[in-house]
XYZ file of C-alpha atoms in Angstrom:
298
model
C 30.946 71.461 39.960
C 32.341 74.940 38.436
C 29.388 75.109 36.495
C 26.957 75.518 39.641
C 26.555 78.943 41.057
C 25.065 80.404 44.050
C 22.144 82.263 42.959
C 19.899 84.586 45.676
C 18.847 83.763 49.442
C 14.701 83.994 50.260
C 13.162 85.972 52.611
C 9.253 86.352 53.661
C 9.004 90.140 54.240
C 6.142 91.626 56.391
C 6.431 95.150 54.813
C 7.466 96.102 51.788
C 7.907 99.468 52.205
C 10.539 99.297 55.606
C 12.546 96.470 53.367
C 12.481 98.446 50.473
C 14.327 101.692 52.436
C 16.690 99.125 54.097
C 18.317 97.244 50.530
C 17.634 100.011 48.544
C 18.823 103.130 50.660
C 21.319 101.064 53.646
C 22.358 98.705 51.747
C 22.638 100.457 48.756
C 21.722 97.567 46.139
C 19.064 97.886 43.548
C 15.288 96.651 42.395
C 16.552 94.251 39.802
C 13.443 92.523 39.051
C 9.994 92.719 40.342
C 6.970 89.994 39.841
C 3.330 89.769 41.108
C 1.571 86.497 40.895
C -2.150 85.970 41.819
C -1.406 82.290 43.678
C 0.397 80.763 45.398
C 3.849 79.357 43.937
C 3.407 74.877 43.042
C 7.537 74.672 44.511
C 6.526 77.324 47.683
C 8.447 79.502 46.831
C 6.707 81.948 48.972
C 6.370 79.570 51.683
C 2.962 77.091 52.506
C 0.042 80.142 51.411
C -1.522 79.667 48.742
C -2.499 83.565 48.029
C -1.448 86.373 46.189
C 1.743 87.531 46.551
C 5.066 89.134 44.913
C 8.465 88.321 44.770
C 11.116 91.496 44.484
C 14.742 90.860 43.621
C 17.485 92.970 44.804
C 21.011 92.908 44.710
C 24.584 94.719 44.087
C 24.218 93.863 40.024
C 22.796 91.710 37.983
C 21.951 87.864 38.856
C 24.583 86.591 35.980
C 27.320 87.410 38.561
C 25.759 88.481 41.985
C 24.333 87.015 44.769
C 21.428 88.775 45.827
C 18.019 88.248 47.936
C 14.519 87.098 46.994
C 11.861 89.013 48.836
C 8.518 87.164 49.067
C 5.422 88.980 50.129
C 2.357 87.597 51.222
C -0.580 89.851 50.923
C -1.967 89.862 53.785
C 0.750 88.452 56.018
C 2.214 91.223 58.582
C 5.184 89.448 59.999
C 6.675 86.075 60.515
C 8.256 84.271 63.427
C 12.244 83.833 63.277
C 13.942 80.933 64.384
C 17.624 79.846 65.069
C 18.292 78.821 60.906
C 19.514 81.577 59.396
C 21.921 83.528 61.406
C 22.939 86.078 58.798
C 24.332 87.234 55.950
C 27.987 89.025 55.521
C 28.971 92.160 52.854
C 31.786 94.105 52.877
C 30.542 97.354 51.603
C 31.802 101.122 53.360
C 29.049 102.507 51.561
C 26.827 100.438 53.181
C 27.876 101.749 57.040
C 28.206 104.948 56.028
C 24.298 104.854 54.409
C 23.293 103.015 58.108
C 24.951 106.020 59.819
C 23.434 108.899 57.639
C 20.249 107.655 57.780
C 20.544 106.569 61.639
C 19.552 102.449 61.004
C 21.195 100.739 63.952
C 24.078 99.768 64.179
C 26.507 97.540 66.526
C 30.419 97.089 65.917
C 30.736 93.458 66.644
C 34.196 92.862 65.545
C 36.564 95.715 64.452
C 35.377 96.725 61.618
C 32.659 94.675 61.642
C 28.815 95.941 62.292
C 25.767 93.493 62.759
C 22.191 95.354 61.488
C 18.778 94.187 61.051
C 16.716 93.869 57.831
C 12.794 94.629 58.927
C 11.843 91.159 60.111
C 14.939 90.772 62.180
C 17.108 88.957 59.547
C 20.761 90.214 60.489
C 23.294 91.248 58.049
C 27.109 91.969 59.345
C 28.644 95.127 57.139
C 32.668 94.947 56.899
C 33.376 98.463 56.847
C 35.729 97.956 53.810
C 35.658 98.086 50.088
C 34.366 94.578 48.424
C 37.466 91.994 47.651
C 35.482 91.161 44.589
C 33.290 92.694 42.493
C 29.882 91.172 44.513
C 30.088 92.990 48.115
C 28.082 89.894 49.311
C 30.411 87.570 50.215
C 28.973 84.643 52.561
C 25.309 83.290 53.805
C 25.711 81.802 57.654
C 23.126 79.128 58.405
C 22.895 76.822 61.890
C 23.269 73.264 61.765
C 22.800 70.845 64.282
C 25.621 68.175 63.596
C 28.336 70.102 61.483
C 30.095 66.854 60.272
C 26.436 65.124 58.832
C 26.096 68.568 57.133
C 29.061 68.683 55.721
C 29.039 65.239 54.279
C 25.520 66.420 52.896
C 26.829 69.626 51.178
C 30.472 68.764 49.766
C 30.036 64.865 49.400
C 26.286 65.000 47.797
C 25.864 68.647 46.660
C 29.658 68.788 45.353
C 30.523 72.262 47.216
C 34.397 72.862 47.717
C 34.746 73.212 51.327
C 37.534 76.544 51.505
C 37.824 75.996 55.302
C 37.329 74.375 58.414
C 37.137 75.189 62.028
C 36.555 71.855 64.254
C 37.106 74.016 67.611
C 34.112 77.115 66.416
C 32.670 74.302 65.101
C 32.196 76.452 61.490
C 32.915 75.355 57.843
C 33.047 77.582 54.846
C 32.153 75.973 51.405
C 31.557 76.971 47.994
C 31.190 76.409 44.290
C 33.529 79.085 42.937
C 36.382 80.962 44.217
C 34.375 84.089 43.312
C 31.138 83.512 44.476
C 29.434 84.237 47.560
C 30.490 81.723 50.140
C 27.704 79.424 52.417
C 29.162 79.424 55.957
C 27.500 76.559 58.153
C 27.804 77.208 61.750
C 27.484 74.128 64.656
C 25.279 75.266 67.325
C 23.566 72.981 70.533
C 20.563 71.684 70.420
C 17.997 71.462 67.284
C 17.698 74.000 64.579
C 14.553 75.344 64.674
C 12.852 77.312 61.251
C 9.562 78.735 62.780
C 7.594 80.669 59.963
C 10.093 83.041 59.125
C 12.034 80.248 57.248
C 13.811 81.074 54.164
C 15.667 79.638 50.804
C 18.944 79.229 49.330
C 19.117 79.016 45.436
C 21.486 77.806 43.095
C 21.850 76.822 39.613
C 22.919 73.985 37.398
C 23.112 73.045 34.155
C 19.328 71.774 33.205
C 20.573 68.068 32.324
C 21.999 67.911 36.067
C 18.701 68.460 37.705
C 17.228 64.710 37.049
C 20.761 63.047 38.118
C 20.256 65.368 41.328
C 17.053 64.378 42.082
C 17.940 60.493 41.525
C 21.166 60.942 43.600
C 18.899 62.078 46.488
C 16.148 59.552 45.884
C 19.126 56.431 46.485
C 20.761 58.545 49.153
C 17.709 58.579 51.074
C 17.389 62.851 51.339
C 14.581 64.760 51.738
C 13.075 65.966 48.159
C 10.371 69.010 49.250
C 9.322 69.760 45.496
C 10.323 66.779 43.065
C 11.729 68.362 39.484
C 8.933 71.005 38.340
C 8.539 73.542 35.515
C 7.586 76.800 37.222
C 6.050 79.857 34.718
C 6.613 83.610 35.478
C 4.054 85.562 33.411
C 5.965 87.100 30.091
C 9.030 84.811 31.063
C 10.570 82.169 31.011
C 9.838 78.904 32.246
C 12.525 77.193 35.050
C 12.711 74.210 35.875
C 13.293 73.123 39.630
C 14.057 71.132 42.419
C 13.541 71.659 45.880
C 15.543 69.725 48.506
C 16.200 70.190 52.007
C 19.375 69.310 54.387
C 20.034 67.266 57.859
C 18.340 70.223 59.237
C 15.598 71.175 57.393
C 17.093 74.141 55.345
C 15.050 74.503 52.362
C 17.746 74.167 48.958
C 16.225 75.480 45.577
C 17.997 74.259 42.230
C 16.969 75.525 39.081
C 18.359 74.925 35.512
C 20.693 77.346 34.756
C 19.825 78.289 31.304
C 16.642 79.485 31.498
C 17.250 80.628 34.815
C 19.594 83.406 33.085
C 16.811 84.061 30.592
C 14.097 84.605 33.320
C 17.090 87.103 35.308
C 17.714 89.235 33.055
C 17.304 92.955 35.029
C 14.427 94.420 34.513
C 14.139 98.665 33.747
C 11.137 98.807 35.061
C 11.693 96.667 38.333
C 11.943 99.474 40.214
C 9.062 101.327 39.368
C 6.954 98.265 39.393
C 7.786 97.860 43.507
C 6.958 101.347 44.137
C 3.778 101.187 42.260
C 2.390 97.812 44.366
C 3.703 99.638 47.280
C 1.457 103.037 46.640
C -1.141 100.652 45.755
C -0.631 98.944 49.656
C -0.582 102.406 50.802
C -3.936 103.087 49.300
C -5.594 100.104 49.708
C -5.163 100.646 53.803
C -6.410 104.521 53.348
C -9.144 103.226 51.574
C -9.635 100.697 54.242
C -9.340 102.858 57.152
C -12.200 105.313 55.792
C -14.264 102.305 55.516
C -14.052 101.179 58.756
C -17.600 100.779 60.954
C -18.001 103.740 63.316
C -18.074 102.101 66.929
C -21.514 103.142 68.522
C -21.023 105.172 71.154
């Protein structure tokens, strides 16, 4: 499975302009790519609305060789419930602490060396206060499971991930497709894992001809399909195909042909400027709003 890679992790953001600050000035990544689409995405990619909405990528470098996050934003949609899924995601970036302690974002040391922070939403990242091992500071995703063994089997005996380690007593497993890309760490907890709203995505790629043989290995394995194998269009871009799938526990698992995929990733100047743009527009779209408003009768 050396050809699959771990692509980008999805996350429903409340406010764009908080989450902007906290990847692009704590975390120090960049706008690599920003889209806008007038409805609602056929494989939900922005979770069940069926609205307006924009998806921002940001990351260390470029998608080719990074992992990096997918920020979805619903117009309209303020904030989002968090559940016990996702419980974080690890980077080992000095920079990164040192940006959290100029700019005062909290902080708390968990482990020596080790600080746990908060994207706005809640979604926690842990910063290793050390220079990246590899050229992608983002080195693992941590989800919950509910049965580690049943997800395990799923993952490395179905999805063909390597698993790199095991920890029966923590009850924690490390796998991955690549010795150089970023890690998914599934971590045994009691009782059920629940997603609320704030429930996210983990993307990968594969060669294009794999997709159908995916999908039919799940159909006789008796899995959970979510989006059966789709064509999705970006405007000006290309078109991906995809299938979404999710695990023993619900977590939603994108996987997208990886040649076009590389075609539709390809940074984008103007990424940046695009965000900040939608963002003043947000900005004076509430102004406008708030003159607007009905004087109460007094």
């Amino acid at each position: 499975m050396a050809t699959r890679r771990s692509l980008h992790f999805v996350f429903k953001v409340g406010n764009r302009f908080q989450t902007a600050c906290f990847y692009r000035d704590v975390l120090g990544m960049k706008i690599l790519r920003h889209e806008e689409f007038e409805e609602g995405c056929r494989a939900a990619c922005n979770g069940p609305y069926d609205g307006k909405w924009s998806k921002t990528m940001v990351g260390f470098g470029p998608e080719d060789d990074h992992f990096v996050a997918e920020l979805t934003y619903n117009y309209g949609i303020g904030n989002y419930k968090l559940g016990n899924d996702f419980m974080g995601i690890t980077l080992a970036s000095s920079q990164a602490v040192s940006n959290a302690r100029k700019l005062e974002w909290p902080l708390s040391e968990v482990a020596e060396g080790v600080f746990e922070t908060k994207a706005p939403g809640g979604y926690k990242f842990y910063l290793q206060n050390r220079s990246p091992p590899q050229s992608d500071p983002v080195l693992k995703v941590t989800l919950a499971v509910s049965d580690l063994q049943k997800s395990l089997n799923y993952w490395s005996n179905l999805l063909g991930m390597k698993i790199y380690e095991k920890d029966e007593k923590k009850q924690k497993a490390l796998l991955g497709y690549a010795d150089n890309q970023c890690k998914l760490e599934l971590q045994g907890i009691q009782g059920a894992v629940v997603h609320a709203t704030a429930f996210g995505r983990i993307a990968f790629s594969c060669p294009q001809k794999e997709l159908s043989d995916l999908e039919d290995l799940m159909k006789r394995e008796n899995q959970k399909i979510l989006t059966p194998l789709v064509s999705l269009d970006t405007p000006g871009k290309a078109t991906v195909q995809v299938i979404i799938l999710a695990d023993p526990d619900g977590h939603e698992i994108c996987f997208v042909g990886d040649e076009a995929f590389r075609e539709l990733s390809k940074m984008d100047p103007e990424g940046s400027k695009l965000l900040d743009d939608a963002m003043a527009k947000d900005k004076s779209d509430e102004w406008f709003a708030a003159q607007n408003k009905p004087k109460a009768s007094g």
